[in-house]
DNA sequence: TGTTGCATGTAATTCGTTACATGATTCG
DNA sequence: CGAATCATGTAACGAATTACATGCAACA
């Protein structure tokens, strides 16, 4: 289960409460990589604490517990990250949609592809605008996280954008050919 | 649940048995978009048949049932595909790994990023080689599926490749700066 | 005739989500 | 003092995986 390692990763950057971790998953992390609600996070933190990978560093107001990663936790995270990625289960609805486009009739497919091309072009532009502002943030700081995410997102959107344009061109050519 | 629509999409391209559908998920579809084992597929086909979205078109040897999509099934698939993609839950272990790299110490991060750059470069090359051979397959044929997949994969690997190179350069610069 | 591949299924367990539920603090 | 936010939890349900299980057919 990758939630384990997502939490270890977040706690490796800085100690956090379950509540703060929950909000982390609502940002770029959840947008591009992994989602989790508080109902999975709190029990998982308890399990991690039992395994000695994290510990309660501080108890604050309103019953909040700030967790910190332990040395063993860091070792576990490192091992997982450095190991060759085993066949992870991919489950991406967006990508599924793209694959299924060839099951549509060509006219519908064109409409859809044009929508995708427009949408991804816009998003890539938005991210590029953000990037300019955060140019000098060091990589290894807590903000380095968002930096990696933004760059990744830009390239991701660009990739889908160029793919959609390629598919549109190819489809239009085929429609032309079949019309004559 | 997207398994529903993945099955409808596959059956829209050609009628298939549960066994054949299972194997479809082991190919490019499962690699990039959506995975499913036969233990989810068979019950789901039964449900789809009850809802009238698919029907048993043919019963063959060894108890095999070939399912075909119905008109209602096609309508359902089309509606789902053409509707604006609602906030789909992303859950990509590969991407998660990339995000968590900033939690590693810089030396480990460099090793990992170099591995990723190498790996994605290779894969993109492999896919490009395949593409040359299947250049004239029409889009709307059953093979169009794989075509879309291959093109998507190439752009995907290229994107990650370029991202990894960017991250390596940035990290090396930072290590230089901190060394002096 | 024994192994591989085709073809389908059930049962137990795990995982995650949704809905429900509570209480403290801050801010206007 | 009422609303929003912080902060955590439980219970029920649904979906998906793993393990278990069966049987036919082709082929060497």
mmCIF file of N, CA, C and O in Angstrom, chain A residues 2 5 9 29 31-35 78 80-83 85-86 89-100 102 104 108 112 135 137-140 145 147-149 151-152 155-156 159 162-163 166 170 174, chain B residues 2 5 29 31-35 78 80-83 85-86 89-100 102-104 108 112 135 137-140 145 147-149 151-152 155-156 159 162-163 166 170-171 174:
data_model
loop_
_atom_site.group_PDB
_atom_site.id
_atom_site.type_symbol
_atom_site.label_atom_id
_atom_site.label_comp_id
_atom_site.label_asym_id
_atom_site.label_seq_id
_atom_site.Cartn_x
_atom_site.Cartn_y
_atom_site.Cartn_z
ATOM 1 N N UNK A 2 0.630 2.115 -0.945
ATOM 2 C CA UNK A 2 1.505 3.271 -1.103
ATOM 3 C C UNK A 2 1.166 4.406 -0.159
ATOM 4 O O UNK A 2 1.976 5.317 0.021
ATOM 5 N N UNK A 5 3.833 4.942 2.274
ATOM 6 C CA UNK A 5 5.043 5.634 1.855
ATOM 7 C C UNK A 5 4.783 7.091 1.519
ATOM 8 O O UNK A 5 5.666 7.937 1.671
ATOM 9 N N UNK A 9 6.855 9.935 3.309
ATOM 10 C CA UNK A 9 7.486 10.974 2.500
ATOM 11 C C UNK A 9 7.128 12.363 3.003
ATOM 12 O O UNK A 9 7.995 13.231 3.143
ATOM 13 N N UNK A 29 -0.202 16.986 -4.675
ATOM 14 C CA UNK A 29 0.031 15.556 -4.466
ATOM 15 C C UNK A 29 -1.213 14.752 -4.862
ATOM 16 O O UNK A 29 -1.139 13.805 -5.637
ATOM 17 N N UNK A 31 -3.619 15.792 -6.633
ATOM 18 C CA UNK A 31 -4.028 16.123 -7.992
ATOM 19 C C UNK A 31 -3.350 15.211 -9.023
ATOM 20 O O UNK A 31 -3.956 14.800 -9.999
ATOM 21 N N UNK A 32 -2.079 14.951 -8.788
ATOM 22 C CA UNK A 32 -1.325 14.204 -9.787
ATOM 23 C C UNK A 32 -0.925 12.795 -9.360
ATOM 24 O O UNK A 32 -0.653 11.960 -10.208
ATOM 25 N N UNK A 33 -0.827 12.565 -8.055
ATOM 26 C CA UNK A 33 -0.136 11.343 -7.650
ATOM 27 C C UNK A 33 -0.981 10.389 -6.798
ATOM 28 O O UNK A 33 -1.161 9.234 -7.154
ATOM 29 N N UNK A 34 -1.508 10.872 -5.707
ATOM 30 C CA UNK A 34 -2.156 9.969 -4.768
ATOM 31 C C UNK A 34 -3.172 10.706 -3.915
ATOM 32 O O UNK A 34 -2.888 11.773 -3.408
ATOM 33 N N UNK A 35 -4.316 10.121 -3.765
ATOM 34 C CA UNK A 35 -5.354 10.720 -2.959
ATOM 35 C C UNK A 35 -5.604 9.914 -1.705
ATOM 36 O O UNK A 35 -5.459 8.698 -1.700
ATOM 37 N N UNK A 78 13.423 5.205 2.153
ATOM 38 C CA UNK A 78 14.550 5.181 1.222
ATOM 39 C C UNK A 78 14.588 3.870 0.447
ATOM 40 O O UNK A 78 14.738 3.847 -0.772
ATOM 41 N N UNK A 80 12.185 1.823 -0.192
ATOM 42 C CA UNK A 80 11.057 1.744 -1.127
ATOM 43 C C UNK A 80 11.301 2.583 -2.373
ATOM 44 O O UNK A 80 11.035 2.159 -3.492
ATOM 45 N N UNK A 81 11.847 3.787 -2.145
ATOM 46 C CA UNK A 81 12.064 4.686 -3.277
ATOM 47 C C UNK A 81 13.190 4.201 -4.182
ATOM 48 O O UNK A 81 13.101 4.304 -5.407
ATOM 49 N N UNK A 82 14.247 3.668 -3.573
ATOM 50 C CA UNK A 82 15.417 3.291 -4.362
ATOM 51 C C UNK A 82 15.227 1.949 -5.073
ATOM 52 O O UNK A 82 15.915 1.659 -6.038
ATOM 53 N N UNK A 83 14.323 1.133 -4.582
ATOM 54 C CA UNK A 83 14.098 -0.174 -5.211
ATOM 55 C C UNK A 83 13.448 0.009 -6.579
ATOM 56 O O UNK A 83 12.693 0.952 -6.783
ATOM 57 N N UNK A 85 10.922 0.071 -9.339
ATOM 58 C CA UNK A 85 9.461 0.134 -9.210
ATOM 59 C C UNK A 85 8.822 -1.155 -9.709
ATOM 60 O O UNK A 85 8.844 -1.458 -10.889
ATOM 61 N N UNK A 86 8.252 -1.878 -8.791
ATOM 62 C CA UNK A 86 7.542 -3.101 -9.154
ATOM 63 C C UNK A 86 6.264 -2.716 -9.895
ATOM 64 O O UNK A 86 5.772 -1.598 -9.753
ATOM 65 N N UNK A 89 0.098 -0.792 -9.805
ATOM 66 C CA UNK A 89 -1.218 -0.817 -10.429
ATOM 67 C C UNK A 89 -1.607 0.583 -10.864
ATOM 68 O O UNK A 89 -1.733 1.498 -10.081
ATOM 69 N N UNK A 90 -1.764 0.725 -12.160
ATOM 70 C CA UNK A 90 -2.159 2.002 -12.728
ATOM 71 C C UNK A 90 -3.676 2.045 -12.767
ATOM 72 O O UNK A 90 -4.321 1.051 -13.084
ATOM 73 N N UNK A 91 -4.223 3.182 -12.425
ATOM 74 C CA UNK A 91 -5.674 3.298 -12.456
ATOM 75 C C UNK A 91 -6.008 4.764 -12.658
ATOM 76 O O UNK A 91 -6.205 5.507 -11.727
ATOM 77 N N UNK A 92 -6.027 5.142 -13.912
ATOM 78 C CA UNK A 92 -6.157 6.549 -14.250
ATOM 79 C C UNK A 92 -7.333 6.737 -15.194
ATOM 80 O O UNK A 92 -7.281 6.378 -16.357
ATOM 81 N N UNK A 93 -8.398 7.294 -14.656
ATOM 82 C CA UNK A 93 -9.614 7.423 -15.443
ATOM 83 C C UNK A 93 -9.420 8.336 -16.651
ATOM 84 O O UNK A 93 -9.980 8.096 -17.715
ATOM 85 N N UNK A 94 -8.609 9.357 -16.466
ATOM 86 C CA UNK A 94 -8.347 10.277 -17.562
ATOM 87 C C UNK A 94 -7.734 9.541 -18.745
ATOM 88 O O UNK A 94 -8.139 9.724 -19.896
ATOM 89 N N UNK A 95 -6.745 8.735 -18.440
ATOM 90 C CA UNK A 95 -6.061 8.001 -19.489
ATOM 91 C C UNK A 95 -6.997 6.968 -20.114
ATOM 92 O O UNK A 95 -7.013 6.773 -21.329
ATOM 93 N N UNK A 96 -7.797 6.343 -19.270
ATOM 94 C CA UNK A 96 -8.768 5.368 -19.785
ATOM 95 C C UNK A 96 -9.660 6.006 -20.828
ATOM 96 O O UNK A 96 -9.909 5.451 -21.901
ATOM 97 N N UNK A 97 -10.133 7.208 -20.530
ATOM 98 C CA UNK A 97 -10.966 7.926 -21.482
ATOM 99 C C UNK A 97 -10.281 8.081 -22.830
ATOM 100 O O UNK A 97 -10.901 7.924 -23.879
ATOM 101 N N UNK A 98 -9.003 8.392 -22.776
ATOM 102 C CA UNK A 98 -8.265 8.601 -24.017
ATOM 103 C C UNK A 98 -8.180 7.329 -24.840
ATOM 104 O O UNK A 98 -8.313 7.346 -26.050
ATOM 105 N N UNK A 99 -7.968 6.234 -24.140
ATOM 106 C CA UNK A 99 -7.877 4.962 -24.842
ATOM 107 C C UNK A 99 -9.194 4.598 -25.504
ATOM 108 O O UNK A 99 -9.229 4.029 -26.578
ATOM 109 N N UNK A 100 -10.266 4.941 -24.834
ATOM 110 C CA UNK A 100 -11.570 4.511 -25.325
ATOM 111 C C UNK A 100 -12.087 5.392 -26.454
ATOM 112 O O UNK A 100 -13.105 5.083 -27.070
ATOM 113 N N UNK A 102 -11.106 5.656 -29.352
ATOM 114 C CA UNK A 102 -11.173 4.935 -30.630
ATOM 115 C C UNK A 102 -12.440 4.093 -30.724
ATOM 116 O O UNK A 102 -12.777 3.576 -31.791
ATOM 117 N N UNK A 104 -15.353 5.463 -30.100
ATOM 118 C CA UNK A 104 -16.397 6.414 -30.518
ATOM 119 C C UNK A 104 -16.447 6.507 -32.041
ATOM 120 O O UNK A 104 -15.486 6.151 -32.716
ATOM 121 N N UNK A 108 -17.698 12.228 -33.137
ATOM 122 C CA UNK A 108 -17.659 12.423 -31.685
ATOM 123 C C UNK A 108 -16.221 12.496 -31.197
ATOM 124 O O UNK A 108 -15.876 13.316 -30.347
ATOM 125 N N UNK A 112 -14.372 15.490 -28.972
ATOM 126 C CA UNK A 112 -13.751 15.187 -27.697
ATOM 127 C C UNK A 112 -12.269 15.559 -27.691
ATOM 128 O O UNK A 112 -11.771 16.198 -26.759
ATOM 129 N N UNK A 135 10.855 30.786 -8.988
ATOM 130 C CA UNK A 135 11.998 30.324 -9.765
ATOM 131 C C UNK A 135 13.200 29.982 -8.890
ATOM 132 O O UNK A 135 13.988 29.113 -9.230
ATOM 133 N N UNK A 137 13.307 28.964 -5.609
ATOM 134 C CA UNK A 137 13.092 28.128 -4.435
ATOM 135 C C UNK A 137 14.014 26.917 -4.505
ATOM 136 O O UNK A 137 14.041 26.228 -5.516
ATOM 137 N N UNK A 138 14.784 26.686 -3.445
ATOM 138 C CA UNK A 138 15.668 25.517 -3.508
ATOM 139 C C UNK A 138 14.869 24.207 -3.502
ATOM 140 O O UNK A 138 13.813 24.097 -2.891
ATOM 141 N N UNK A 139 15.438 23.305 -4.187
ATOM 142 C CA UNK A 139 14.857 22.013 -4.441
ATOM 143 C C UNK A 139 14.567 21.217 -3.181
ATOM 144 O O UNK A 139 13.534 20.565 -3.046
ATOM 145 N N UNK A 140 15.508 21.269 -2.262
ATOM 146 C CA UNK A 140 15.442 20.407 -1.088
ATOM 147 C C UNK A 140 14.643 21.026 0.053
ATOM 148 O O UNK A 140 14.492 20.426 1.101
ATOM 149 N N UNK A 145 8.951 20.311 -3.077
ATOM 150 C CA UNK A 145 7.835 19.432 -3.374
ATOM 151 C C UNK A 145 6.923 19.960 -4.470
ATOM 152 O O UNK A 145 6.687 19.311 -5.478
ATOM 153 N N UNK A 147 7.510 22.380 -6.445
ATOM 154 C CA UNK A 147 8.296 22.657 -7.642
ATOM 155 C C UNK A 147 8.332 21.445 -8.562
ATOM 156 O O UNK A 147 8.053 21.534 -9.761
ATOM 157 N N UNK A 148 8.689 20.317 -7.981
ATOM 158 C CA UNK A 148 8.724 19.067 -8.733
ATOM 159 C C UNK A 148 7.362 18.800 -9.358
ATOM 160 O O UNK A 148 7.247 18.408 -10.517
ATOM 161 N N UNK A 149 6.325 19.067 -8.558
ATOM 162 C CA UNK A 149 4.966 18.812 -9.015
ATOM 163 C C UNK A 149 4.613 19.684 -10.208
ATOM 164 O O UNK A 149 4.083 19.201 -11.215
ATOM 165 N N UNK A 151 6.547 21.240 -12.370
ATOM 166 C CA UNK A 151 7.296 20.868 -13.573
ATOM 167 C C UNK A 151 6.760 19.584 -14.180
ATOM 168 O O UNK A 151 6.650 19.446 -15.400
ATOM 169 N N UNK A 152 6.438 18.692 -13.296
ATOM 170 C CA UNK A 152 5.885 17.432 -13.780
ATOM 171 C C UNK A 152 4.556 17.665 -14.476
ATOM 172 O O UNK A 152 4.289 17.146 -15.558
ATOM 173 N N UNK A 155 4.838 19.212 -18.017
ATOM 174 C CA UNK A 155 5.244 18.243 -19.032
ATOM 175 C C UNK A 155 4.136 17.246 -19.329
ATOM 176 O O UNK A 155 3.967 16.769 -20.448
ATOM 177 N N UNK A 156 3.394 16.926 -18.287
ATOM 178 C CA UNK A 156 2.269 16.003 -18.444
ATOM 179 C C UNK A 156 1.197 16.598 -19.367
ATOM 180 O O UNK A 156 0.746 15.955 -20.313
ATOM 181 N N UNK A 159 2.345 16.856 -22.901
ATOM 182 C CA UNK A 159 2.360 15.555 -23.563
ATOM 183 C C UNK A 159 0.969 15.201 -24.077
ATOM 184 O O UNK A 159 0.806 14.803 -25.229
ATOM 185 N N UNK A 162 -0.023 17.485 -27.030
ATOM 186 C CA UNK A 162 0.575 17.145 -28.326
ATOM 187 C C UNK A 162 -0.013 15.838 -28.858
ATOM 188 O O UNK A 162 -0.201 15.666 -30.056
ATOM 189 N N UNK A 163 -0.343 14.952 -27.933
ATOM 190 C CA UNK A 163 -0.979 13.690 -28.342
ATOM 191 C C UNK A 163 -2.346 13.960 -28.982
ATOM 192 O O UNK A 163 -2.691 13.402 -30.016
ATOM 193 N N UNK A 166 -1.975 15.373 -32.407
ATOM 194 C CA UNK A 166 -1.578 14.305 -33.330
ATOM 195 C C UNK A 166 -2.798 13.473 -33.733
ATOM 196 O O UNK A 166 -3.011 13.184 -34.910
ATOM 197 N N UNK A 170 -4.534 13.087 -37.480
ATOM 198 C CA UNK A 170 -4.652 11.756 -38.068
ATOM 199 C C UNK A 170 -6.112 11.426 -38.391
ATOM 200 O O UNK A 170 -6.414 10.872 -39.453
ATOM 201 N N UNK A 174 -8.036 10.797 -42.078
ATOM 202 C CA UNK A 174 -8.820 9.588 -42.378
ATOM 203 C C UNK A 174 -10.231 9.916 -42.835
ATOM 204 O O UNK A 174 -10.771 9.268 -43.726
ATOM 205 N N UNK B 2 -15.171 2.850 -13.202
ATOM 206 C CA UNK B 2 -14.745 2.945 -14.590
ATOM 207 C C UNK B 2 -14.593 1.590 -15.262
ATOM 208 O O UNK B 2 -14.537 1.521 -16.488
ATOM 209 N N UNK B 5 -17.120 1.115 -17.875
ATOM 210 C CA UNK B 5 -16.939 1.796 -19.149
ATOM 211 C C UNK B 5 -15.750 1.257 -19.920
ATOM 212 O O UNK B 5 -15.743 1.283 -21.156
ATOM 213 N N UNK B 29 -3.584 -1.344 -22.350
ATOM 214 C CA UNK B 29 -4.658 -0.758 -21.553
ATOM 215 C C UNK B 29 -4.322 -0.835 -20.064
ATOM 216 O O UNK B 29 -4.380 0.163 -19.346
ATOM 217 N N UNK B 31 -1.434 -1.372 -18.827
ATOM 218 C CA UNK B 31 -0.140 -0.767 -18.577
ATOM 219 C C UNK B 31 -0.247 0.724 -18.295
ATOM 220 O O UNK B 31 0.449 1.260 -17.451
ATOM 221 N N UNK B 32 -1.109 1.390 -19.034
ATOM 222 C CA UNK B 32 -1.175 2.843 -18.912
ATOM 223 C C UNK B 32 -2.466 3.372 -18.287
ATOM 224 O O UNK B 32 -2.501 4.489 -17.801
ATOM 225 N N UNK B 33 -3.542 2.600 -18.384
ATOM 226 C CA UNK B 33 -4.834 3.216 -18.079
ATOM 227 C C UNK B 33 -5.602 2.545 -16.941
ATOM 228 O O UNK B 33 -5.969 3.183 -15.965
ATOM 229 N N UNK B 34 -5.862 1.283 -17.068
ATOM 230 C CA UNK B 34 -6.758 0.636 -16.115
ATOM 231 C C UNK B 34 -6.483 -0.859 -16.031
ATOM 232 O O UNK B 34 -6.351 -1.523 -17.040
ATOM 233 N N UNK B 35 -6.436 -1.339 -14.824
ATOM 234 C CA UNK B 35 -6.196 -2.760 -14.622
ATOM 235 C C UNK B 35 -7.428 -3.450 -14.076
ATOM 236 O O UNK B 35 -8.212 -2.846 -13.353
ATOM 237 N N UNK B 78 -20.983 6.467 -24.828
ATOM 238 C CA UNK B 78 -20.832 7.772 -25.473
ATOM 239 C C UNK B 78 -21.078 8.906 -24.476
ATOM 240 O O UNK B 78 -20.321 9.865 -24.401
ATOM 241 N N UNK B 80 -20.808 8.883 -21.262
ATOM 242 C CA UNK B 80 -19.724 8.956 -20.287
ATOM 243 C C UNK B 80 -18.481 9.621 -20.871
ATOM 244 O O UNK B 80 -17.829 10.437 -20.221
ATOM 245 N N UNK B 81 -18.163 9.239 -22.103
ATOM 246 C CA UNK B 81 -16.958 9.780 -22.724
ATOM 247 C C UNK B 81 -17.096 11.263 -23.065
ATOM 248 O O UNK B 81 -16.160 12.040 -22.900
ATOM 249 N N UNK B 82 -18.273 11.663 -23.530
ATOM 250 C CA UNK B 82 -18.447 13.042 -23.980
ATOM 251 C C UNK B 82 -18.669 14.000 -22.815
ATOM 252 O O UNK B 82 -18.453 15.204 -22.955
ATOM 253 N N UNK B 83 -19.089 13.488 -21.669
ATOM 254 C CA UNK B 83 -19.311 14.353 -20.518
ATOM 255 C C UNK B 83 -17.981 14.875 -19.998
ATOM 256 O O UNK B 83 -16.972 14.188 -20.080
ATOM 257 N N UNK B 85 -14.949 15.390 -17.838
ATOM 258 C CA UNK B 85 -14.373 14.457 -16.861
ATOM 259 C C UNK B 85 -14.484 15.017 -15.462
ATOM 260 O O UNK B 85 -13.872 16.017 -15.135
ATOM 261 N N UNK B 86 -15.290 14.377 -14.657
ATOM 262 C CA UNK B 86 -15.428 14.789 -13.265
ATOM 263 C C UNK B 86 -14.118 14.454 -12.534
ATOM 264 O O UNK B 86 -13.358 13.627 -12.977
ATOM 265 N N UNK B 89 -10.396 10.186 -9.460
ATOM 266 C CA UNK B 89 -9.399 9.912 -8.432
ATOM 267 C C UNK B 89 -8.131 9.359 -9.083
ATOM 268 O O UNK B 89 -8.123 8.325 -9.722
ATOM 269 N N UNK B 90 -7.050 10.117 -8.888
ATOM 270 C CA UNK B 90 -5.765 9.716 -9.430
ATOM 271 C C UNK B 90 -5.070 8.847 -8.400
ATOM 272 O O UNK B 90 -5.124 9.134 -7.213
ATOM 273 N N UNK B 91 -4.448 7.826 -8.839
ATOM 274 C CA UNK B 91 -3.718 6.959 -7.923
ATOM 275 C C UNK B 91 -2.606 6.262 -8.691
ATOM 276 O O UNK B 91 -2.757 5.165 -9.206
ATOM 277 N N UNK B 92 -1.496 6.964 -8.776
ATOM 278 C CA UNK B 92 -0.413 6.501 -9.630
ATOM 279 C C UNK B 92 0.866 6.390 -8.807
ATOM 280 O O UNK B 92 1.468 7.389 -8.431
ATOM 281 N N UNK B 93 1.245 5.147 -8.551
ATOM 282 C CA UNK B 93 2.405 4.922 -7.695
ATOM 283 C C UNK B 93 3.681 5.481 -8.304
ATOM 284 O O UNK B 93 4.538 5.999 -7.597
ATOM 285 N N UNK B 94 3.788 5.380 -9.603
ATOM 286 C CA UNK B 94 4.967 5.901 -10.307
ATOM 287 C C UNK B 94 5.131 7.392 -10.038
ATOM 288 O O UNK B 94 6.214 7.866 -9.711
ATOM 289 N N UNK B 95 4.035 8.103 -10.195
ATOM 290 C CA UNK B 95 4.068 9.555 -9.992
ATOM 291 C C UNK B 95 4.335 9.882 -8.533
ATOM 292 O O UNK B 95 5.102 10.793 -8.220
ATOM 293 N N UNK B 96 3.722 9.096 -7.656
ATOM 294 C CA UNK B 96 3.967 9.303 -6.229
ATOM 295 C C UNK B 96 5.454 9.222 -5.916
ATOM 296 O O UNK B 96 6.006 10.063 -5.201
ATOM 297 N N UNK B 97 6.111 8.230 -6.484
ATOM 298 C CA UNK B 97 7.550 8.081 -6.282
ATOM 299 C C UNK B 97 8.296 9.353 -6.675
ATOM 300 O O UNK B 97 9.227 9.787 -5.996
ATOM 301 N N UNK B 98 7.882 9.916 -7.795
ATOM 302 C CA UNK B 98 8.579 11.110 -8.268
ATOM 303 C C UNK B 98 8.406 12.274 -7.310
ATOM 304 O O UNK B 98 9.331 13.023 -7.051
ATOM 305 N N UNK B 99 7.191 12.407 -6.787
ATOM 306 C CA UNK B 99 6.930 13.495 -5.852
ATOM 307 C C UNK B 99 7.755 13.334 -4.588
ATOM 308 O O UNK B 99 8.217 14.305 -4.015
ATOM 309 N N UNK B 100 7.942 12.106 -4.174
ATOM 310 C CA UNK B 100 8.609 11.874 -2.893
ATOM 311 C C UNK B 100 10.121 11.977 -2.991
ATOM 312 O O UNK B 100 10.820 11.948 -1.986
ATOM 313 N N UNK B 102 11.898 14.438 -3.446
ATOM 314 C CA UNK B 102 12.421 15.588 -2.709
ATOM 315 C C UNK B 102 12.569 15.285 -1.217
ATOM 316 O O UNK B 102 13.149 16.064 -0.481
ATOM 317 N N UNK B 103 12.047 14.144 -0.786
ATOM 318 C CA UNK B 103 12.214 13.748 0.609
ATOM 319 C C UNK B 103 13.511 12.971 0.819
ATOM 320 O O UNK B 103 13.905 12.702 1.951
ATOM 321 N N UNK B 104 14.160 12.582 -0.258
ATOM 322 C CA UNK B 104 15.429 11.855 -0.147
ATOM 323 C C UNK B 104 16.580 12.844 0.026
ATOM 324 O O UNK B 104 16.456 14.015 -0.294
ATOM 325 N N UNK B 108 21.089 10.451 -2.982
ATOM 326 C CA UNK B 108 20.171 9.374 -3.353
ATOM 327 C C UNK B 108 19.235 9.835 -4.466
ATOM 328 O O UNK B 108 18.953 9.097 -5.414
ATOM 329 N N UNK B 112 18.584 8.078 -8.164
ATOM 330 C CA UNK B 112 17.248 7.668 -8.569
ATOM 331 C C UNK B 112 16.827 8.352 -9.860
ATOM 332 O O UNK B 112 16.308 7.712 -10.791
ATOM 333 N N UNK B 135 2.590 1.865 -39.253
ATOM 334 C CA UNK B 135 2.368 3.244 -39.634
ATOM 335 C C UNK B 135 1.051 3.475 -40.378
ATOM 336 O O UNK B 135 0.465 4.549 -40.304
ATOM 337 N N UNK B 137 -1.867 1.640 -40.209
ATOM 338 C CA UNK B 137 -3.088 1.068 -39.652
ATOM 339 C C UNK B 137 -4.115 2.180 -39.459
ATOM 340 O O UNK B 137 -3.819 3.202 -38.863
ATOM 341 N N UNK B 138 -5.324 1.976 -39.978
ATOM 342 C CA UNK B 138 -6.329 3.026 -39.772
ATOM 343 C C UNK B 138 -6.736 3.135 -38.313
ATOM 344 O O UNK B 138 -6.757 2.151 -37.570
ATOM 345 N N UNK B 139 -7.042 4.351 -37.974
ATOM 346 C CA UNK B 139 -7.353 4.749 -36.619
ATOM 347 C C UNK B 139 -8.559 4.023 -36.038
ATOM 348 O O UNK B 139 -8.596 3.638 -34.880
ATOM 349 N N UNK B 140 -9.562 3.892 -36.871
ATOM 350 C CA UNK B 140 -10.855 3.391 -36.404
ATOM 351 C C UNK B 140 -10.950 1.868 -36.417
ATOM 352 O O UNK B 140 -11.964 1.310 -36.026
ATOM 353 N N UNK B 145 -6.764 1.187 -31.425
ATOM 354 C CA UNK B 145 -6.591 1.136 -29.981
ATOM 355 C C UNK B 145 -5.125 1.161 -29.569
ATOM 356 O O UNK B 145 -4.696 2.010 -28.807
ATOM 357 N N UNK B 147 -2.624 1.827 -31.410
ATOM 358 C CA UNK B 147 -1.967 2.994 -31.991
ATOM 359 C C UNK B 147 -2.033 4.184 -31.041
ATOM 360 O O UNK B 147 -1.030 4.832 -30.750
ATOM 361 N N UNK B 148 -3.236 4.472 -30.581
ATOM 362 C CA UNK B 148 -3.434 5.551 -29.619
ATOM 363 C C UNK B 148 -2.563 5.326 -28.390
ATOM 364 O O UNK B 148 -1.939 6.249 -27.884
ATOM 365 N N UNK B 149 -2.541 4.086 -27.959
ATOM 366 C CA UNK B 149 -1.784 3.733 -26.767
ATOM 367 C C UNK B 149 -0.301 3.990 -26.973
ATOM 368 O O UNK B 149 0.362 4.589 -26.124
ATOM 369 N N UNK B 151 1.268 5.928 -29.133
ATOM 370 C CA UNK B 151 1.574 7.355 -29.223
ATOM 371 C C UNK B 151 1.503 8.023 -27.866
ATOM 372 O O UNK B 151 2.313 8.882 -27.528
ATOM 373 N N UNK B 152 0.500 7.618 -27.118
ATOM 374 C CA UNK B 152 0.358 8.186 -25.782
ATOM 375 C C UNK B 152 1.561 7.822 -24.920
ATOM 376 O O UNK B 152 2.123 8.657 -24.224
ATOM 377 N N UNK B 155 4.784 9.799 -25.720
ATOM 378 C CA UNK B 155 4.760 11.169 -25.189
ATOM 379 C C UNK B 155 4.877 11.174 -23.667
ATOM 380 O O UNK B 155 5.463 12.072 -23.072
ATOM 381 N N UNK B 156 4.287 10.152 -23.065
ATOM 382 C CA UNK B 156 4.350 10.023 -21.618
ATOM 383 C C UNK B 156 5.797 9.802 -21.150
ATOM 384 O O UNK B 156 6.280 10.481 -20.251
ATOM 385 N N UNK B 159 7.932 12.816 -21.641
ATOM 386 C CA UNK B 159 7.651 13.853 -20.647
ATOM 387 C C UNK B 159 8.406 13.570 -19.350
ATOM 388 O O UNK B 159 9.068 14.450 -18.801
ATOM 389 N N UNK B 162 12.204 14.063 -19.862
ATOM 390 C CA UNK B 162 12.659 15.455 -19.859
ATOM 391 C C UNK B 162 12.546 16.049 -18.454
ATOM 392 O O UNK B 162 13.374 16.861 -18.039
ATOM 393 N N UNK B 163 11.531 15.618 -17.723
ATOM 394 C CA UNK B 163 11.376 16.080 -16.339
ATOM 395 C C UNK B 163 12.559 15.621 -15.480
ATOM 396 O O UNK B 163 13.114 16.388 -14.692
ATOM 397 N N UNK B 166 15.616 17.607 -16.265
ATOM 398 C CA UNK B 166 15.492 18.936 -15.656
ATOM 399 C C UNK B 166 15.833 18.878 -14.169
ATOM 400 O O UNK B 166 16.585 19.710 -13.656
ATOM 401 N N UNK B 170 18.990 20.668 -12.141
ATOM 402 C CA UNK B 170 18.684 21.579 -11.037
ATOM 403 C C UNK B 170 19.358 21.117 -9.741
ATOM 404 O O UNK B 170 19.930 21.906 -9.005
ATOM 405 N N UNK B 171 19.276 19.817 -9.504
ATOM 406 C CA UNK B 171 19.866 19.261 -8.280
ATOM 407 C C UNK B 171 21.386 19.413 -8.284
ATOM 408 O O UNK B 171 21.993 19.767 -7.264
ATOM 409 N N UNK B 174 22.423 22.836 -7.431
ATOM 410 C CA UNK B 174 22.283 23.113 -6.006
ATOM 411 C C UNK B 174 23.403 22.480 -5.184
ATOM 412 O O UNK B 174 23.893 23.066 -4.229
#
